Amino acid sequence: MQSLIVFDADNTLWDANKVFTDAQLALLTSLQDAGLKIDPAEDLATLRSTDMLLGSILERAEYDFRLLVMAMMLIASTGVSKEEAASQVLSDDPSAADLPPEVIDSSFASYSEALMQIPPLFPGTKDVLAYIGTCSSKRDPLVTAVLSEGNEERLEMILQAHRIRDERYFDEIVIARKSKQAFEEIKAVGIKLLPEPPDQVRTLVMMVGDSLHRDIKLANQADFMTVYKPSRFKGHETPQEEDEKPDYTISALTELPPILHELGVPVPQMAKVPSAHGA
């Protein structure tokens, strides 16, 4: 048997939610300091839902966050809904053009600076990745990869800080906009690293991610087996469509090895089973 396991990065390998929350609070505080009627604690939920709306429209988790700043300024100053604010900042609406550029720039700078914090790895992440690495052998090869659509500079900083590249936990790390095609492409890249064509030997192709819409749905469409790991960012989502239903759901990466072994990935000899309390 041979295997390809693809992981999402933010909120799957590490806790990006905390970093984004701190950055969002910094953005709101900056707008409050500029004189807008904003309470950072009370308006955080509005900002987060506006952020998800813009990301959904733009089909990207990370976009030009000046748009988010402008949308929140419109909501605070005119009382429009997040839908109307999003429509205005994404069009040539003069209401958006009248927003003070110095406030946009200062709030965007506060957000961007806070976003460059290094998020902590989830407990057990390195132990699980190391353990999965020991499952690979000449007889039963296993390839691992990362597919993330986050900001490249931010992601590279995190990868370096946690020595993810140096430790060679992954055979491929791809930073690209997620789509069915992107999943098909990373699957093709991963399969090329395996010794046999999938039609000649049993091949497991799996995706592990925290978003039903951006990970599970797209991976299902590209014929992956899918593992959903809910995060604090979006909470435990409910599938809205048939192709958003995962094959497995886990609460921590330490629950992944038993699933792999259930599917036929050999248990490595003398390998230490990862603990939920690992780094």
mmCIF file of C-alpha atoms in Angstrom:
data_model
loop_
_atom_site.group_PDB
_atom_site.id
_atom_site.type_symbol
_atom_site.label_atom_id
_atom_site.label_comp_id
_atom_site.label_asym_id
_atom_site.label_seq_id
_atom_site.Cartn_x
_atom_site.Cartn_y
_atom_site.Cartn_z
ATOM 1 C CA MET A 1 0.000 0.000 0.000
ATOM 2 C CA GLN A 2 1.147 3.557 -0.680
ATOM 3 C CA SER A 3 -0.237 6.792 0.756
ATOM 4 C CA LEU A 4 -0.415 10.538 0.177
ATOM 5 C CA ILE A 5 -1.554 12.715 3.101
ATOM 6 C CA VAL A 6 -2.130 16.437 2.509
ATOM 7 C CA PHE A 7 -2.564 18.849 5.429
ATOM 8 C CA ASP A 8 -3.997 22.333 5.665
ATOM 9 C CA ALA A 9 -1.800 24.670 7.759
ATOM 10 C CA ASP A 10 -3.643 27.461 9.652
ATOM 11 C CA ASN A 11 -5.855 26.072 12.425
ATOM 12 C CA THR A 12 -4.906 22.526 11.451
ATOM 13 C CA LEU A 13 -1.203 22.371 12.321
ATOM 14 C CA TRP A 14 -1.044 25.521 14.441
ATOM 15 C CA ASP A 15 -3.435 27.825 16.292
ATOM 16 C CA ALA A 16 -3.746 30.747 13.875
ATOM 17 C CA ASN A 17 -7.074 31.698 15.457
ATOM 18 C CA LYS A 18 -5.406 33.404 18.427
ATOM 19 C CA VAL A 19 -3.114 35.444 16.192
ATOM 20 C CA PHE A 20 -5.969 36.542 13.943
ATOM 21 C CA THR A 21 -8.116 37.431 16.956
ATOM 22 C CA ASP A 22 -5.339 39.613 18.404
ATOM 23 C CA ALA A 23 -4.868 41.271 15.009
ATOM 24 C CA GLN A 24 -8.587 41.911 14.622
ATOM 25 C CA LEU A 25 -8.751 43.497 18.069
ATOM 26 C CA ALA A 26 -5.783 45.681 17.138
ATOM 27 C CA LEU A 27 -7.616 46.797 13.992
ATOM 28 C CA LEU A 28 -10.745 47.688 15.953
ATOM 29 C CA THR A 29 -8.757 49.505 18.645
ATOM 30 C CA SER A 30 -7.048 51.568 15.968
ATOM 31 C CA LEU A 31 -10.432 52.548 14.517
ATOM 32 C CA GLN A 32 -11.680 53.387 18.013
ATOM 33 C CA ASP A 33 -8.612 55.573 18.588
ATOM 34 C CA ALA A 34 -9.396 57.349 15.307
ATOM 35 C CA GLY A 35 -12.758 58.427 16.740
ATOM 36 C CA LEU A 36 -15.134 55.862 15.279
ATOM 37 C CA LYS A 37 -17.954 54.492 17.435
ATOM 38 C CA ILE A 38 -16.433 51.086 18.006
ATOM 39 C CA ASP A 39 -16.096 48.846 21.030
ATOM 40 C CA PRO A 40 -13.403 46.272 20.148
ATOM 41 C CA ALA A 41 -14.802 43.554 22.412
ATOM 42 C CA GLU A 42 -18.420 44.022 21.319
ATOM 43 C CA ASP A 43 -17.677 44.524 17.619
ATOM 44 C CA LEU A 44 -15.257 41.606 17.211
ATOM 45 C CA ALA A 45 -18.055 39.246 16.151
ATOM 46 C CA THR A 46 -19.194 41.707 13.474
ATOM 47 C CA LEU A 47 -15.656 42.043 12.177
ATOM 48 C CA ARG A 48 -15.170 38.272 12.042
ATOM 49 C CA SER A 49 -18.416 37.692 10.157
ATOM 50 C CA THR A 50 -17.528 40.542 7.764
ATOM 51 C CA ASP A 51 -14.097 39.015 7.246
ATOM 52 C CA MET A 52 -15.623 35.612 6.422
ATOM 53 C CA LEU A 53 -18.099 37.269 4.058
ATOM 54 C CA LEU A 54 -15.343 39.078 2.150
ATOM 55 C CA GLY A 55 -13.247 35.915 2.075
ATOM 56 C CA SER A 56 -16.193 33.959 0.697
ATOM 57 C CA ILE A 57 -16.887 36.535 -2.020
ATOM 58 C CA LEU A 58 -13.211 36.734 -2.990
ATOM 59 C CA GLU A 59 -12.794 32.936 -2.576
ATOM 60 C CA ARG A 60 -9.653 33.456 -0.530
ATOM 61 C CA ALA A 61 -8.951 33.269 3.202
ATOM 62 C CA GLU A 62 -6.375 36.072 3.038
ATOM 63 C CA TYR A 63 -7.030 39.002 0.732
ATOM 64 C CA ASP A 64 -6.228 42.734 0.802
ATOM 65 C CA PHE A 65 -7.287 43.395 4.398
ATOM 66 C CA ARG A 66 -7.663 47.100 3.652
ATOM 67 C CA LEU A 67 -11.047 46.014 2.367
ATOM 68 C CA LEU A 68 -11.904 44.692 5.840
ATOM 69 C CA VAL A 69 -10.785 47.961 7.446
ATOM 70 C CA MET A 70 -12.921 49.966 5.020
ATOM 71 C CA ALA A 71 -15.937 47.727 5.553
ATOM 72 C CA MET A 72 -15.738 48.143 9.330
ATOM 73 C CA MET A 73 -15.386 51.897 8.933
ATOM 74 C CA LEU A 74 -18.555 51.993 6.836
ATOM 75 C CA ILE A 75 -20.453 49.831 9.324
ATOM 76 C CA ALA A 76 -19.347 52.027 12.248
ATOM 77 C CA SER A 77 -19.920 55.392 10.566
ATOM 78 C CA THR A 78 -23.063 54.759 8.488
ATOM 79 C CA GLY A 79 -24.741 51.770 10.151
ATOM 80 C CA VAL A 80 -24.962 49.732 6.950
ATOM 81 C CA SER A 81 -25.069 45.946 7.105
ATOM 82 C CA LYS A 82 -21.940 43.892 6.538
ATOM 83 C CA GLU A 83 -23.399 42.805 3.186
ATOM 84 C CA GLU A 84 -23.834 46.399 2.053
ATOM 85 C CA ALA A 85 -20.417 47.385 3.378
ATOM 86 C CA ALA A 86 -18.796 44.497 1.498
ATOM 87 C CA SER A 87 -20.636 45.469 -1.681
ATOM 88 C CA GLN A 88 -19.450 49.067 -1.382
ATOM 89 C CA VAL A 89 -15.768 48.317 -0.762
ATOM 90 C CA LEU A 90 -15.688 45.802 -3.602
ATOM 91 C CA SER A 91 -17.235 48.253 -6.073
ATOM 92 C CA ASP A 92 -16.642 51.829 -7.151
ATOM 93 C CA ASP A 93 -19.181 53.124 -4.652
ATOM 94 C CA PRO A 94 -18.225 56.724 -3.748
ATOM 95 C CA SER A 95 -19.129 56.127 -0.095
ATOM 96 C CA ALA A 96 -16.129 53.848 0.245
ATOM 97 C CA ALA A 97 -13.879 56.258 -1.649
ATOM 98 C CA ASP A 98 -14.648 59.037 0.871
ATOM 99 C CA LEU A 99 -13.138 57.133 3.811
ATOM 100 C CA PRO A 100 -10.060 58.890 5.326
ATOM 101 C CA PRO A 101 -6.978 57.190 3.802
ATOM 102 C CA GLU A 102 -4.830 57.911 6.870
ATOM 103 C CA VAL A 103 -7.249 55.963 9.099
ATOM 104 C CA ILE A 104 -7.338 53.083 6.627
ATOM 105 C CA ASP A 105 -3.538 52.987 6.491
ATOM 106 C CA SER A 106 -2.977 53.184 10.256
ATOM 107 C CA SER A 107 -5.581 50.527 11.064
ATOM 108 C CA PHE A 108 -4.291 48.237 8.315
ATOM 109 C CA ALA A 109 -0.757 48.686 9.696
ATOM 110 C CA SER A 110 -1.924 47.755 13.215
ATOM 111 C CA TYR A 111 -3.629 44.662 11.856
ATOM 112 C CA SER A 112 -0.677 43.599 9.691
ATOM 113 C CA GLU A 113 1.850 44.023 12.503
ATOM 114 C CA ALA A 114 -0.202 41.949 14.951
ATOM 115 C CA LEU A 115 -0.715 39.278 12.295
ATOM 116 C CA MET A 116 3.020 38.570 12.184
ATOM 117 C CA GLN A 117 3.016 36.858 15.589
ATOM 118 C CA ILE A 118 4.080 33.220 15.581
ATOM 119 C CA PRO A 119 1.119 30.972 16.437
ATOM 120 C CA PRO A 120 1.765 27.946 18.656
ATOM 121 C CA LEU A 121 1.610 24.460 17.210
ATOM 122 C CA PHE A 122 -1.334 22.419 18.405
ATOM 123 C CA PRO A 123 -0.406 19.804 21.038
ATOM 124 C CA GLY A 124 1.070 16.703 19.464
ATOM 125 C CA THR A 125 1.613 18.224 16.005
ATOM 126 C CA LYS A 126 5.311 17.412 15.664
ATOM 127 C CA ASP A 127 4.919 14.049 17.360
ATOM 128 C CA VAL A 128 2.153 13.054 14.941
ATOM 129 C CA LEU A 129 4.085 14.261 11.885
ATOM 130 C CA ALA A 130 7.218 12.432 13.030
ATOM 131 C CA TYR A 131 5.191 9.296 13.741
ATOM 132 C CA ILE A 132 3.549 9.404 10.306
ATOM 133 C CA GLY A 133 7.022 9.725 8.816
ATOM 134 C CA THR A 134 8.028 6.435 10.442
ATOM 135 C CA CYS A 135 5.052 4.728 8.769
ATOM 136 C CA SER A 136 6.745 5.107 5.396
ATOM 137 C CA SER A 137 8.883 2.253 4.130
ATOM 138 C CA LYS A 138 10.150 0.882 0.840
ATOM 139 C CA ARG A 139 7.312 -1.611 0.844
ATOM 140 C CA ASP A 140 4.629 0.862 1.987
ATOM 141 C CA PRO A 141 5.752 4.369 0.940
ATOM 142 C CA LEU A 142 3.988 7.418 2.356
ATOM 143 C CA VAL A 143 4.236 11.012 1.100
ATOM 144 C CA THR A 144 3.112 14.058 3.088
ATOM 145 C CA ALA A 145 2.325 17.567 1.844
ATOM 146 C CA VAL A 146 0.870 20.901 2.917
ATOM 147 C CA LEU A 147 -1.587 22.948 0.865
ATOM 148 C CA SER A 148 -2.309 26.415 2.258
ATOM 149 C CA GLU A 149 -3.728 29.579 0.745
ATOM 150 C CA GLY A 150 -2.458 31.890 3.478
ATOM 151 C CA ASN A 151 -0.141 34.841 2.973
ATOM 152 C CA GLU A 152 3.180 33.464 1.738
ATOM 153 C CA GLU A 153 5.409 35.735 3.860
ATOM 154 C CA ARG A 154 3.450 34.960 7.033
ATOM 155 C CA LEU A 155 3.401 31.225 6.380
ATOM 156 C CA GLU A 156 7.110 31.054 5.593
ATOM 157 C CA MET A 157 7.831 32.877 8.837
ATOM 158 C CA ILE A 158 5.791 30.301 10.777
ATOM 159 C CA LEU A 159 7.385 27.360 8.963
ATOM 160 C CA GLN A 160 10.845 28.680 9.784
ATOM 161 C CA ALA A 161 9.997 29.511 13.405
ATOM 162 C CA HIS A 162 8.814 25.950 14.030
ATOM 163 C CA ARG A 163 11.557 24.423 11.828
ATOM 164 C CA ILE A 164 8.914 22.650 9.763
ATOM 165 C CA ARG A 165 11.036 22.752 6.613
ATOM 166 C CA ASP A 166 14.298 21.990 8.435
ATOM 167 C CA GLU A 167 12.835 18.909 10.096
ATOM 168 C CA ARG A 168 11.550 17.657 6.706
ATOM 169 C CA TYR A 169 8.128 16.736 8.010
ATOM 170 C CA PHE A 170 6.681 17.263 4.527
ATOM 171 C CA ASP A 171 7.766 16.206 1.072
ATOM 172 C CA GLU A 172 5.972 19.164 -0.524
ATOM 173 C CA ILE A 173 4.713 22.525 0.777
ATOM 174 C CA VAL A 174 2.461 24.398 -1.633
ATOM 175 C CA ILE A 175 1.092 27.879 -0.971
ATOM 176 C CA ALA A 176 -1.672 28.586 -3.474
ATOM 177 C CA ARG A 177 -5.291 29.603 -3.747
ATOM 178 C CA LYS A 178 -7.456 26.617 -2.903
ATOM 179 C CA SER A 179 -9.696 25.202 -5.603
ATOM 180 C CA LYS A 180 -10.631 21.797 -6.951
ATOM 181 C CA GLN A 181 -7.829 22.249 -9.479
ATOM 182 C CA ALA A 182 -5.305 23.086 -6.737
ATOM 183 C CA PHE A 183 -6.181 19.862 -4.929
ATOM 184 C CA GLU A 184 -5.934 17.887 -8.158
ATOM 185 C CA GLU A 185 -2.528 19.444 -8.831
ATOM 186 C CA ILE A 186 -1.084 18.695 -5.392
ATOM 187 C CA LYS A 187 -2.454 15.161 -5.664
ATOM 188 C CA ALA A 188 -0.657 14.774 -8.991
ATOM 189 C CA VAL A 189 2.578 16.132 -7.483
ATOM 190 C CA GLY A 190 2.322 13.787 -4.497
ATOM 191 C CA ILE A 191 1.534 10.736 -6.591
ATOM 192 C CA LYS A 192 4.612 11.405 -8.738
ATOM 193 C CA LEU A 193 6.688 10.994 -5.560
ATOM 194 C CA LEU A 194 5.200 7.545 -4.992
ATOM 195 C CA PRO A 195 6.858 4.593 -6.749
ATOM 196 C CA GLU A 196 3.787 3.066 -8.422
ATOM 197 C CA PRO A 197 0.836 4.456 -10.441
ATOM 198 C CA PRO A 198 -2.404 4.429 -8.392
ATOM 199 C CA ASP A 199 -4.049 2.060 -10.875
ATOM 200 C CA GLN A 200 -1.423 -0.596 -10.175
ATOM 201 C CA VAL A 201 -1.280 -0.586 -6.384
ATOM 202 C CA ARG A 202 -3.663 0.329 -3.578
ATOM 203 C CA THR A 203 -3.218 4.060 -2.921
ATOM 204 C CA LEU A 204 -4.640 6.140 -0.073
ATOM 205 C CA VAL A 205 -5.047 9.854 -0.878
ATOM 206 C CA MET A 206 -6.147 11.883 2.164
ATOM 207 C CA MET A 207 -6.732 15.530 3.093
ATOM 208 C CA VAL A 208 -6.786 16.844 6.687
ATOM 209 C CA GLY A 209 -8.223 20.324 7.227
ATOM 210 C CA ASP A 210 -10.331 22.576 9.449
ATOM 211 C CA SER A 211 -12.741 24.107 6.910
ATOM 212 C CA LEU A 212 -15.661 22.222 5.410
ATOM 213 C CA HIS A 213 -15.923 24.702 2.531
ATOM 214 C CA ARG A 214 -12.263 25.413 1.723
ATOM 215 C CA ASP A 215 -10.746 22.012 2.623
ATOM 216 C CA ILE A 216 -13.257 19.164 2.822
ATOM 217 C CA LYS A 217 -15.536 20.187 -0.045
ATOM 218 C CA LEU A 218 -12.733 20.901 -2.525
ATOM 219 C CA ALA A 219 -10.777 17.793 -1.510
ATOM 220 C CA ASN A 220 -13.899 15.629 -1.867
ATOM 221 C CA GLN A 221 -14.405 17.050 -5.355
ATOM 222 C CA ALA A 222 -10.830 16.042 -6.186
ATOM 223 C CA ASP A 223 -11.437 12.478 -4.938
ATOM 224 C CA PHE A 224 -9.549 12.641 -1.641
ATOM 225 C CA MET A 225 -10.533 10.801 1.495
ATOM 226 C CA THR A 226 -11.217 13.658 3.925
ATOM 227 C CA VAL A 227 -10.578 14.191 7.631
ATOM 228 C CA TYR A 228 -12.205 17.194 9.290
ATOM 229 C CA LYS A 229 -10.505 18.743 12.322
ATOM 230 C CA PRO A 230 -12.750 21.574 13.602
ATOM 231 C CA SER A 231 -10.967 24.619 14.989
ATOM 232 C CA ARG A 232 -11.894 27.488 17.269
ATOM 233 C CA PHE A 233 -11.824 29.834 14.264
ATOM 234 C CA LYS A 234 -15.084 28.597 12.757
ATOM 235 C CA GLY A 235 -16.170 26.139 15.408
ATOM 236 C CA HIS A 236 -17.679 22.786 14.528
ATOM 237 C CA GLU A 237 -19.314 23.471 11.164
ATOM 238 C CA THR A 238 -22.323 21.608 9.799
ATOM 239 C CA PRO A 239 -22.130 20.411 6.183
ATOM 240 C CA GLN A 240 -24.400 22.461 3.946
ATOM 241 C CA GLU A 241 -23.901 20.291 0.868
ATOM 242 C CA GLU A 242 -23.255 16.614 0.243
ATOM 243 C CA ASP A 243 -19.639 17.220 -0.810
ATOM 244 C CA GLU A 244 -18.919 19.046 2.469
ATOM 245 C CA LYS A 245 -19.359 15.819 4.433
ATOM 246 C CA PRO A 246 -15.998 14.449 5.664
ATOM 247 C CA ASP A 247 -15.156 10.767 5.841
ATOM 248 C CA TYR A 248 -13.786 11.224 9.366
ATOM 249 C CA THR A 249 -13.926 13.918 12.053
ATOM 250 C CA ILE A 250 -11.233 14.313 14.706
ATOM 251 C CA SER A 251 -10.755 16.767 17.561
ATOM 252 C CA ALA A 252 -6.938 16.585 17.569
ATOM 253 C CA LEU A 253 -4.184 15.428 15.227
ATOM 254 C CA THR A 254 -3.284 12.696 17.725
ATOM 255 C CA GLU A 255 -6.481 10.927 16.615
ATOM 256 C CA LEU A 256 -5.177 10.616 13.049
ATOM 257 C CA PRO A 257 -2.735 7.651 13.356
ATOM 258 C CA PRO A 258 -5.441 5.139 14.402
ATOM 259 C CA ILE A 259 -7.496 6.160 11.353
ATOM 260 C CA LEU A 260 -4.496 5.640 9.090
ATOM 261 C CA HIS A 261 -3.874 2.194 10.534
ATOM 262 C CA GLU A 262 -7.571 1.333 10.197
ATOM 263 C CA LEU A 263 -7.263 2.177 6.499
ATOM 264 C CA GLY A 264 -4.252 -0.070 6.059
ATOM 265 C CA VAL A 265 -1.220 2.112 6.706
ATOM 266 C CA PRO A 266 1.206 -0.232 8.532
ATOM 267 C CA VAL A 267 2.010 0.354 12.186
ATOM 268 C CA PRO A 268 5.741 1.183 12.340
ATOM 269 C CA GLN A 269 7.931 -1.130 14.381
ATOM 270 C CA MET A 270 9.143 0.296 17.725
ATOM 271 C CA ALA A 271 7.623 3.724 16.979
ATOM 272 C CA LYS A 272 6.329 5.755 19.887
ATOM 273 C CA VAL A 273 2.608 6.473 19.600
ATOM 274 C CA PRO A 274 2.102 10.279 19.734
ATOM 275 C CA SER A 275 0.581 11.745 22.864
ATOM 276 C CA ALA A 276 -2.069 14.443 22.920
ATOM 277 C CA HIS A 277 0.290 16.427 25.153
ATOM 278 C CA GLY A 278 3.177 16.533 22.657
ATOM 279 C CA ALA A 279 4.625 19.782 21.251
#
